[in-house]
Every structure is written in C-alpha cells, then in structure tokens.
CSV table of C-alpha atoms in Angstrom, one decimal:
chain,number,residue,atom,x,y,z
A,1,ALA,CA,16.2,104.5,63.2
A,2,ILE,CA,18.2,102.1,65.3
A,3,ARG,CA,21.4,103.3,63.8
A,4,GLN,CA,20.4,106.9,64.4
A,5,ARG,CA,19.6,106.2,68.1
A,6,ALA,CA,22.8,104.3,68.6
A,7,ASP,CA,24.9,107.2,67.1
A,8,ALA,CA,23.1,109.7,69.2
A,9,PHE,CA,23.8,107.6,72.3
A,10,VAL,CA,27.5,107.4,71.5
A,11,GLN,CA,27.7,111.2,71.0
A,12,GLU,CA,25.8,112.1,74.1
A,13,LYS,CA,27.0,109.6,76.6
A,14,LEU,CA,30.5,108.7,75.3
A,15,GLY,CA,31.5,112.0,73.6
A,16,GLY,CA,31.8,110.3,70.3
A,17,ALA,CA,34.7,108.2,71.5
A,18,LEU,CA,33.5,105.0,69.8
A,19,GLN,CA,32.7,104.2,66.2
A,20,ILE,CA,29.9,101.6,66.0
A,21,ARG,CA,28.9,99.2,63.2
A,22,PHE,CA,26.0,96.9,62.9
A,23,THR,CA,26.5,93.4,61.7
A,24,GLY,CA,24.5,90.2,61.5
A,25,ASP,CA,21.7,88.7,59.4
A,26,TYR,CA,18.9,90.8,60.9
A,27,TRP,CA,20.7,94.1,60.1
A,28,ASN,CA,21.5,93.0,56.5
A,29,VAL,CA,17.9,91.9,56.0
A,30,ALA,CA,16.6,95.2,57.4
A,31,ARG,CA,18.9,97.2,55.2
A,32,GLY,CA,17.9,95.0,52.2
A,33,ASN,CA,14.2,95.6,52.8
A,34,GLU,CA,14.8,99.3,53.1
A,35,VAL,CA,16.6,99.3,49.7
A,36,VAL,CA,13.9,97.2,48.1
A,37,GLY,CA,11.1,99.5,49.4
A,38,ARG,CA,12.9,102.6,48.2
A,39,ASP,CA,13.6,101.1,44.8
A,40,GLN,CA,10.0,99.9,44.5
A,41,LEU,CA,8.6,103.3,45.2
A,42,MET,CA,11.0,104.9,42.7
A,43,SER,CA,10.1,102.3,40.0
A,44,VAL,CA,6.3,102.8,40.4
A,45,LEU,CA,6.7,106.6,40.3
A,46,GLY,CA,9.0,106.4,37.3
A,47,ALA,CA,6.5,104.1,35.5
A,48,PHE,CA,3.7,106.6,36.1
A,49,ALA,CA,6.0,109.4,34.9
A,50,LEU,CA,6.8,107.5,31.7
A,51,LEU,CA,3.4,106.0,31.0
A,52,THR,CA,1.2,109.1,31.5
A,53,PRO,CA,2.6,111.0,28.6
A,54,LEU,CA,2.4,107.9,26.4
A,55,ILE,CA,-1.2,107.4,27.4
A,56,GLY,CA,-1.9,111.0,26.6
A,57,MET,CA,-0.2,110.7,23.2
A,58,PHE,CA,-2.1,107.5,22.3
A,59,LEU,CA,-5.5,108.7,23.5
A,60,ARG,CA,-5.1,112.3,22.3
A,61,SER,CA,-7.2,113.6,25.2
A,62,ALA,CA,-6.4,115.2,28.5
A,63,LYS,CA,-9.7,114.1,30.0
A,64,LEU,CA,-9.2,110.4,29.0
A,65,THR,CA,-5.7,110.5,30.4
A,66,LEU,CA,-7.0,111.7,33.7
A,67,ILE,CA,-9.7,109.0,33.6
A,68,CYS,CA,-7.0,106.4,33.2
A,69,LEU,CA,-5.3,107.3,36.5
A,70,PRO,CA,-7.8,106.0,39.1
A,71,PRO,CA,-8.4,102.6,37.6
A,72,ASN,CA,-4.6,102.2,37.5
A,73,ILE,CA,-4.0,103.4,41.1
A,74,VAL,CA,-6.7,101.3,42.7
A,75,PRO,CA,-5.0,97.9,42.0
A,76,LEU,CA,-1.7,99.1,43.3
A,77,MET,CA,-3.3,100.3,46.5
A,78,ALA,CA,-5.2,97.0,46.8
A,79,ALA,CA,-1.9,95.1,46.4
A,80,LEU,CA,-0.2,97.1,49.1
A,81,GLY,CA,-3.2,96.7,51.4
A,82,LEU,CA,-3.2,92.9,51.0
A,83,MET,CA,0.5,92.8,51.7
A,84,GLY,CA,0.0,94.7,54.9
A,85,PHE,CA,-3.1,92.8,55.9
A,86,ALA,CA,-1.7,89.3,55.2
A,87,GLY,CA,1.8,90.1,56.4
A,88,TYR,CA,3.6,89.5,53.1
A,89,ASP,CA,7.2,90.5,53.2
A,90,LEU,CA,8.5,93.0,50.6
A,91,ARG,CA,10.8,90.8,48.6
A,92,THR,CA,12.1,90.8,45.1
A,93,GLY,CA,9.2,88.4,44.0
A,94,THR,CA,6.4,90.4,45.6
A,95,SER,CA,7.8,93.8,44.7
A,96,ILE,CA,7.7,93.2,41.0
A,97,ILE,CA,4.0,92.6,41.1
A,98,LEU,CA,3.2,96.3,41.3
A,99,SER,CA,5.1,97.1,38.1
A,100,ILE,CA,3.5,94.1,36.3
A,101,ALA,CA,0.1,95.1,37.5
A,102,LEU,CA,0.5,98.7,36.4
A,103,GLY,CA,1.5,97.6,32.8
A,104,VAL,CA,-1.5,95.2,32.6
A,105,THR,CA,-3.9,97.7,34.0
A,106,VAL,CA,-2.8,100.5,31.6
A,107,ASP,CA,-3.3,98.1,28.7
A,108,MET,CA,-6.9,97.3,29.9
A,109,THR,CA,-7.8,100.9,30.4
A,110,THR,CA,-6.5,102.2,27.1
A,111,HIS,CA,-8.2,99.4,25.2
A,112,PHE,CA,-11.5,100.0,26.9
A,113,LEU,CA,-11.5,103.8,26.6
A,114,THR,CA,-10.5,103.6,22.9
A,115,ARG,CA,-13.4,101.3,22.3
A,116,VAL,CA,-15.9,103.5,24.2
A,117,ARG,CA,-14.8,106.5,22.1
A,118,GLU,CA,-15.3,104.5,18.9
A,119,GLU,CA,-18.8,103.4,20.0
A,120,TRP,CA,-19.7,106.9,21.1
A,121,LEU,CA,-18.9,108.4,17.7
A,122,LEU,CA,-21.7,106.3,16.2
A,123,ASP,CA,-24.5,108.0,17.9
A,124,GLY,CA,-23.2,110.2,20.8
A,125,ASP,CA,-25.0,108.1,23.4
A,126,TYR,CA,-22.7,107.5,26.5
A,127,PRO,CA,-24.7,104.6,28.1
A,128,LEU,CA,-25.1,102.7,24.8
A,129,ALA,CA,-21.4,103.3,23.9
A,130,ILE,CA,-20.3,101.9,27.3
A,131,ARG,CA,-22.7,99.0,27.0
A,132,ARG,CA,-21.4,98.1,23.6
A,133,ALA,CA,-17.7,98.5,24.7
A,134,LEU,CA,-18.3,96.2,27.7
A,135,LEU,CA,-20.0,93.6,25.5
A,136,GLY,CA,-17.1,93.8,23.0
A,137,THR,CA,-13.7,94.8,24.5
A,138,GLY,CA,-14.9,94.1,28.0
A,139,TRP,CA,-15.2,90.3,27.3
A,140,GLY,CA,-11.7,90.3,25.9
A,141,ILE,CA,-10.3,92.2,28.9
A,142,ALA,CA,-12.1,89.8,31.3
A,143,SER,CA,-10.9,86.6,29.5
A,144,SER,CA,-7.3,87.7,29.3
A,145,THR,CA,-7.2,88.8,32.9
A,146,LEU,CA,-8.8,85.6,34.2
A,147,THR,CA,-6.2,83.7,32.2
A,148,LEU,CA,-3.4,85.7,33.9
A,149,VAL,CA,-5.0,85.0,37.3
A,150,LEU,CA,-5.2,81.3,36.8
A,151,GLY,CA,-1.6,81.3,35.5
A,152,PHE,CA,-0.3,83.0,38.7
A,153,LEU,CA,-2.5,80.8,40.9
A,154,ALA,CA,-0.5,77.9,39.6
A,155,TYR,CA,2.3,79.3,41.9
A,156,LEU,CA,0.3,77.8,44.8
A,157,VAL,CA,1.2,74.3,43.7
A,158,PRO,CA,4.9,74.3,44.6
A,159,PRO,CA,5.6,74.0,48.3
A,160,PHE,CA,7.5,77.3,48.4
A,161,GLN,CA,6.2,80.2,50.4
A,162,SER,CA,7.6,82.9,48.2
A,163,PHE,CA,5.8,81.4,45.2
A,164,HIS,CA,2.5,81.2,47.2
A,165,ASP,CA,2.8,84.9,48.1
A,166,VAL,CA,3.5,86.0,44.5
A,167,GLY,CA,0.6,83.8,43.2
A,168,VAL,CA,-2.0,85.2,45.7
A,169,LEU,CA,-0.8,88.8,45.4
A,170,ALA,CA,-0.8,88.7,41.6
A,171,GLY,CA,-4.2,87.0,41.4
A,172,TRP,CA,-5.7,89.5,43.8
A,173,THR,CA,-4.2,92.5,42.1
A,174,PHE,CA,-5.3,91.5,38.6
A,175,LEU,CA,-8.9,90.8,39.8
A,176,VAL,CA,-9.0,94.3,41.4
A,177,ALA,CA,-7.6,95.8,38.2
A,178,LEU,CA,-10.4,94.0,36.2
A,179,ALA,CA,-13.1,95.3,38.5
A,180,ALA,CA,-11.6,98.8,38.4
A,181,ASN,CA,-11.7,98.8,34.6
A,182,LEU,CA,-15.1,97.3,34.2
A,183,LEU,CA,-16.8,99.4,36.9
A,184,LEU,CA,-14.8,102.4,37.8
A,185,ALA,CA,-13.7,103.4,34.3
A,186,PRO,CA,-17.3,103.4,32.9
A,187,ALA,CA,-18.5,105.4,35.9
A,188,LEU,CA,-15.9,108.0,35.3
A,189,VAL,CA,-16.8,108.2,31.6
A,190,LEU,CA,-20.4,108.7,32.4
A,191,TYR,CA,-19.6,111.3,35.0
A,192,LEU,CA,-17.0,113.3,33.2
A,193,ARG,CA,-18.4,112.9,29.6
A,194,PRO,CA,-15.0,113.4,28.0
A,195,PHE,CA,-16.2,113.4,24.4
A,196,GLY,CA,-18.6,116.2,24.6
A,197,GLU,CA,-22.4,116.0,24.1
A,198,GLY,CA,-22.9,115.2,20.5
A,199,PRO,CA,-21.5,112.7,18.0
A,200,ARG,CA,-18.1,113.6,16.5
A,201,SER,CA,-17.6,116.5,18.9
A,202,ALA,CA,-14.0,117.5,19.5
A,203,VAL,CA,-12.4,115.6,22.2
A,204,ALA,CA,-11.2,117.9,25.1
C-alpha cells in the first residue's frame, strides 16, 4: 500500500519524472512478511485440497468427509486468533504450526470417525457407538495430543522469544484440536447420523 501511494504521488505531482525504490530493514521485513503470509495461505489451502480427497478415499463416505472439515478448521482459526490477540509475528517458526496442526488434527478425526463407524456396526446405536469410541480411541487421541503439547511447551525453557511463541502457539492449537475432535466431531455424528438408521446400513 505504501508503494502504491508513493507511485501515485510521483505520477500525479511529478508527472512520473522520478523512479522510486524502497530500501532499509523495515521495507525488507514488510516484504518478507507479505511473502510468508501469502505462502502460508497457499500452503493451507493446498493441504486442504490434497487431504480432502484422501480423507474421502479412506473413509469411503461423503458425509464423513464433510464431518471431518469443521474439527480441522476450528484449530486453525484458534491459532490465527491467538496470534492476533497475543501479537505474535508471522515468522517461519509460527507459520509452520498451521500445517503441522492440520496434519495432526486430520489424523485424530479419521481415527475417531473410523472407530465410531466400527462401533456403530455392532448395534446401530449412535450414542453407545460414540461412547465406546471415546473410551477407546478417544483415550489414545488424548494421550498422544497431550504428549505433543508437553513436548512443544518445552520450547518455553530456552530464553529465545521465537521458541516461546512456537511453544505457546503449538500447545494451544493442539489443545483446541483435541477439544474439537472429542466434542465437536461426536456432536456432528449425532446430528448428521452419517451411517443411516440401522446396523450395517449403507454408508452415504
């Protein structure tokens, strides 16, 4: 925006007689942040474009694929919200958290939904299937996620601000991802009832 206003000023006031160039650390940092932000957006959109067909292929269900999307979007929004609220700069270290969180969350969601489907096939009861999945796969998801959170919180030990930002951001994002998969995903299954109404019904 600064470059555009400067070019417009030269054209209007000076008739385009000068050619201007911006230099200095501030300009280089601003340009770098612009590139990082654009590349981060493209990487996240590209990850969704690649992962969504794979999820659909693994789960073999259009409804389950749609159910996967909200629990995977919520952690990303929470990470961006924390970055804005806490004033974390968009750097290489903080930007990779979104891609890492997306991969971890997709893993959680597909494991949970696969286990729910297996449990539902036993008796066709959605509440019981979700309860059994939470007591089984849910414990595994929770323990692995908490291990990841503790591992990233170890970044708070070194006296380096970039490490602190990455540790806090990663820990927060994984906790939100865990909550989304243990609370939001079961609620979506109960509401959408993706397996039909009886045991061994055809999955939509």
